[in-house]
PDB file of C-alpha atoms in Angstrom:
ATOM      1  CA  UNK J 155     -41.817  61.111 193.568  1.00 49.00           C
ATOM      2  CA  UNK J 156     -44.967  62.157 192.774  1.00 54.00           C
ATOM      3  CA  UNK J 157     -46.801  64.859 191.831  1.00 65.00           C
ATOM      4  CA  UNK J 158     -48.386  67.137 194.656  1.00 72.00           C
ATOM      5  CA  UNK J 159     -51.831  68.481 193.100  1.00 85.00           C
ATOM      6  CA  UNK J 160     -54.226  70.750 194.983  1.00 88.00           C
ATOM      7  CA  UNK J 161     -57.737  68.720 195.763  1.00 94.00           C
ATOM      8  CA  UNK J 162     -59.916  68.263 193.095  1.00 96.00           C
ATOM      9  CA  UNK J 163     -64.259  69.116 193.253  1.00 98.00           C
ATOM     10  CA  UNK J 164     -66.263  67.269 191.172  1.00 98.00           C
ATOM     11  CA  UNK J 165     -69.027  68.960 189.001  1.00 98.00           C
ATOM     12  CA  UNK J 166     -71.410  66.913 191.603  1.00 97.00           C
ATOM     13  CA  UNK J 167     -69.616  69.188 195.026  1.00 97.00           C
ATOM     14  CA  UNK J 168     -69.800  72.403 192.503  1.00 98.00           C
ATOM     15  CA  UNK J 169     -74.073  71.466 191.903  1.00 97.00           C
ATOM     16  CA  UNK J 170     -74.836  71.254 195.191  1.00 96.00           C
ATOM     17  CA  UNK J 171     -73.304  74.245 196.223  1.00 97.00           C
ATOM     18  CA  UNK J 172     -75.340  76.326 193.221  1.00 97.00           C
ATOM     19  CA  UNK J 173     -78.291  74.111 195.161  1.00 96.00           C
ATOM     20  CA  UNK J 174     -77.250  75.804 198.761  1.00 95.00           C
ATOM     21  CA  UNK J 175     -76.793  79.541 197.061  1.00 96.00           C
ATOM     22  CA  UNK J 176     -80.502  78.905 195.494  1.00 96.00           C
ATOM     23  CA  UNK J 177     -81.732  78.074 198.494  1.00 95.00           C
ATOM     24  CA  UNK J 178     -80.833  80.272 201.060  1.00 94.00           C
ATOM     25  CA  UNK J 179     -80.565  83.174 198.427  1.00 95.00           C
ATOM     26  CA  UNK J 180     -77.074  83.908 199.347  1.00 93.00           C
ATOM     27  CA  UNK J 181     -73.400  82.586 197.506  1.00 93.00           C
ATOM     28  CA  UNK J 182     -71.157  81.121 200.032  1.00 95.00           C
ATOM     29  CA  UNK J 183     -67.799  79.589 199.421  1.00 97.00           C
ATOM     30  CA  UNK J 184     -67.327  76.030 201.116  1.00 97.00           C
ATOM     31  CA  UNK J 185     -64.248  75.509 203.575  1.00 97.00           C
ATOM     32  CA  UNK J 186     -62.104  72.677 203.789  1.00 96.00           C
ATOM     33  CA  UNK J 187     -59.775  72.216 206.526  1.00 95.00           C
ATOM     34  CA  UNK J 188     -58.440  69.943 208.150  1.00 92.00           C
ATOM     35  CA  UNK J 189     -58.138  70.309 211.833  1.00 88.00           C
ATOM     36  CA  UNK J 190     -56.479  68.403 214.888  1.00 83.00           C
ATOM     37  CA  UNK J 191     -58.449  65.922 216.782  1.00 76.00           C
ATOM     38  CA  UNK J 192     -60.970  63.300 215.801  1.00 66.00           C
ATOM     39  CA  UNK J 193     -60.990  59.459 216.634  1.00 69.00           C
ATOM     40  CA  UNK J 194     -58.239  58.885 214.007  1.00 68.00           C
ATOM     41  CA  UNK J 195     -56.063  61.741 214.454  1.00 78.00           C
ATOM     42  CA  UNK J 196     -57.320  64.410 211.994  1.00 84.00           C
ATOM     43  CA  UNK J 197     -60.676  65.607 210.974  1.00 87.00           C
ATOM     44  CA  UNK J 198     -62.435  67.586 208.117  1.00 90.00           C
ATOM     45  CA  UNK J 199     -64.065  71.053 209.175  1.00 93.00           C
ATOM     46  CA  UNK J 200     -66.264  71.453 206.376  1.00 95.00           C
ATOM     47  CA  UNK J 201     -68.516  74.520 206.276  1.00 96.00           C
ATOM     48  CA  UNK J 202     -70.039  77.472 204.216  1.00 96.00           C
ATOM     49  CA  UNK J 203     -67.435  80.678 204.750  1.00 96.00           C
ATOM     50  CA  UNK J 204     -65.833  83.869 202.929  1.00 95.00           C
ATOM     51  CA  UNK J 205     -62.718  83.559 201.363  1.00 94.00           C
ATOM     52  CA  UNK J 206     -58.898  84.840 202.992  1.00 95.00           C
ATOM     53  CA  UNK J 207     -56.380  86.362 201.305  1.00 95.00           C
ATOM     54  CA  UNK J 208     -54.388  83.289 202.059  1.00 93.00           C
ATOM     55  CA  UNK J 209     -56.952  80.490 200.855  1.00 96.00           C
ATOM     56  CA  UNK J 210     -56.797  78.281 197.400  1.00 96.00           C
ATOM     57  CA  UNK J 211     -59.572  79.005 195.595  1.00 96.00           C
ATOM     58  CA  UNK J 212     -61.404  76.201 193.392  1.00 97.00           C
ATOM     59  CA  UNK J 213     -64.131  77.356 191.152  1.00 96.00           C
ATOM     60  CA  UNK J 214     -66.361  76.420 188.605  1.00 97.00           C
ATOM     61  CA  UNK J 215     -69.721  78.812 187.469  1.00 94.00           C
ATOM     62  CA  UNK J 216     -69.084  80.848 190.049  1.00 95.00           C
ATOM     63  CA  UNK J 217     -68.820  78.222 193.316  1.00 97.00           C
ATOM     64  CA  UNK J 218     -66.182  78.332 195.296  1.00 97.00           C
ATOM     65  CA  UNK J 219     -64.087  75.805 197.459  1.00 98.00           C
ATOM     66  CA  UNK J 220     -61.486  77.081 199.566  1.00 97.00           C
ATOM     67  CA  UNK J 221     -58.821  75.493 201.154  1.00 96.00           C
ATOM     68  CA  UNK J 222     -56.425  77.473 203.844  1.00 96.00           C
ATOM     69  CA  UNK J 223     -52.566  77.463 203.375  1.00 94.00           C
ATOM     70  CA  UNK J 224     -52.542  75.022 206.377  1.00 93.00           C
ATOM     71  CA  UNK J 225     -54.674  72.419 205.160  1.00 94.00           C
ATOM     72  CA  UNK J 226     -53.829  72.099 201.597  1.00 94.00           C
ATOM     73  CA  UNK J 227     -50.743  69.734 202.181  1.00 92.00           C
ATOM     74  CA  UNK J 228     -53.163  67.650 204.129  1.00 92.00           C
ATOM     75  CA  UNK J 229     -55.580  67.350 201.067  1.00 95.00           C
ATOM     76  CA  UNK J 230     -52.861  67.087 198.496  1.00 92.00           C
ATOM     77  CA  UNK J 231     -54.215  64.878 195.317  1.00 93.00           C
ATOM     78  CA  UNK J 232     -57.703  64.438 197.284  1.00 95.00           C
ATOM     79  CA  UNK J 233     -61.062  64.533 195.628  1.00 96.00           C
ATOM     80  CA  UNK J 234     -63.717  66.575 197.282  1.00 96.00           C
ATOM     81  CA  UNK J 235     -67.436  65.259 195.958  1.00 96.00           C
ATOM     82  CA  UNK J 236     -70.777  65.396 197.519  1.00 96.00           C
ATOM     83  CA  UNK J 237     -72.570  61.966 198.461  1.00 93.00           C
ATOM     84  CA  UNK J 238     -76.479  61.253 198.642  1.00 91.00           C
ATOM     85  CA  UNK J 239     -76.907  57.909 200.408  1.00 85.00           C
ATOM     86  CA  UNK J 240     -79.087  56.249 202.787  1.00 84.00           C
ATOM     87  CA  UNK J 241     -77.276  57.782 205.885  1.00 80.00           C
ATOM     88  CA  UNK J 242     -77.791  60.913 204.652  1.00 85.00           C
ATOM     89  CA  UNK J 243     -76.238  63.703 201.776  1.00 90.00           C
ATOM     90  CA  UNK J 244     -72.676  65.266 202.773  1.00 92.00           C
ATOM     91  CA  UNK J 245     -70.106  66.743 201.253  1.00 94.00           C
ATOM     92  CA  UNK J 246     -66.978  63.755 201.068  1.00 91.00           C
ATOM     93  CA  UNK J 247     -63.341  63.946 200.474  1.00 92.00           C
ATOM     94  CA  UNK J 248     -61.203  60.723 199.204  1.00 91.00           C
ATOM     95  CA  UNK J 249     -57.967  61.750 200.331  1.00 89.00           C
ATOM     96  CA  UNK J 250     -54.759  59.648 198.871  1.00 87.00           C
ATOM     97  CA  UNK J 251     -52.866  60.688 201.727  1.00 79.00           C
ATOM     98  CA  UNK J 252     -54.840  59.061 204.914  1.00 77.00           C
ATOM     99  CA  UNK J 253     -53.593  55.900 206.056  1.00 72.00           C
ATOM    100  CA  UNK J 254     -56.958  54.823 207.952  1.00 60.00           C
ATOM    101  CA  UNK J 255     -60.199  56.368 208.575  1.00 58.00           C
ATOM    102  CA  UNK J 256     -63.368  55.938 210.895  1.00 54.00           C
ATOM    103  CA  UNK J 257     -66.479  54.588 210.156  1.00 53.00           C
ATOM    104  CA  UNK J 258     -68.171  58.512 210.147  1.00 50.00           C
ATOM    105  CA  UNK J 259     -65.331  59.563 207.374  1.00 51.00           C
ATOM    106  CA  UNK J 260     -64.471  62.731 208.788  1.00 53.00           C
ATOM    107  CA  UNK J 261     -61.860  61.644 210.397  1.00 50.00           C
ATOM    108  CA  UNK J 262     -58.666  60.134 209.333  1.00 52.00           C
ATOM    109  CA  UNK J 263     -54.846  59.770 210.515  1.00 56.00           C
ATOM    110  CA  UNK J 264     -51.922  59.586 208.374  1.00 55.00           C
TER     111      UNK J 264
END
């Protein structure tokens, strides 16, 4: 049986998040949860919000990623990074756990 480890952020997710706090001039934590719905199943919610008492907390330099209570079995052993490609830049996750994804990656069944 394997391990069950909480997701991990790379140093790349943790940068652009200084990159959003210098920009707008305010720190915000980044949310990820995993919702319901989607055309696999399940799909990310990813956005800037303030921490709950019930959230895991990630953080590096003072960036925060927080996942709720509900969610974090979902994103067990996943790696949350932030991409730059031709389609555009967004936050990613790699998650070990989802069987098959769609084309847009934010949605995912397992």
């Amino acid at each position: 049986m394997s391990l069950t480890l909480p997701p991990r952020v790379t140093d790349r997710a943790f940068a652009r998040l200084a990159e959003i706090a210098e920009d707008t001039g305010e720190v915000k934590a980044l949310r990820v949860a995993v919702e319901g719905g989607g055309c696999s199943g399940f799909q990310y919610d990813i956005r800037l919000d303030e921490p709950a008492s019930d959230d895991t907390v990630l953080e590096k330099d003072g960036m925060k990623v927080l996942i709720d209570a509900v969610s974090l079995p979902f994103l067990a052993n996943a790696v949350i990074d932030f991409s730059e490609e031709l389609i555009g830049a967004r936050f990613v996750i790699e998650n070990p756990n989802a069987s098959s994804s769609c084309g847009c990656g934010t949605s995912f069944s397992m």
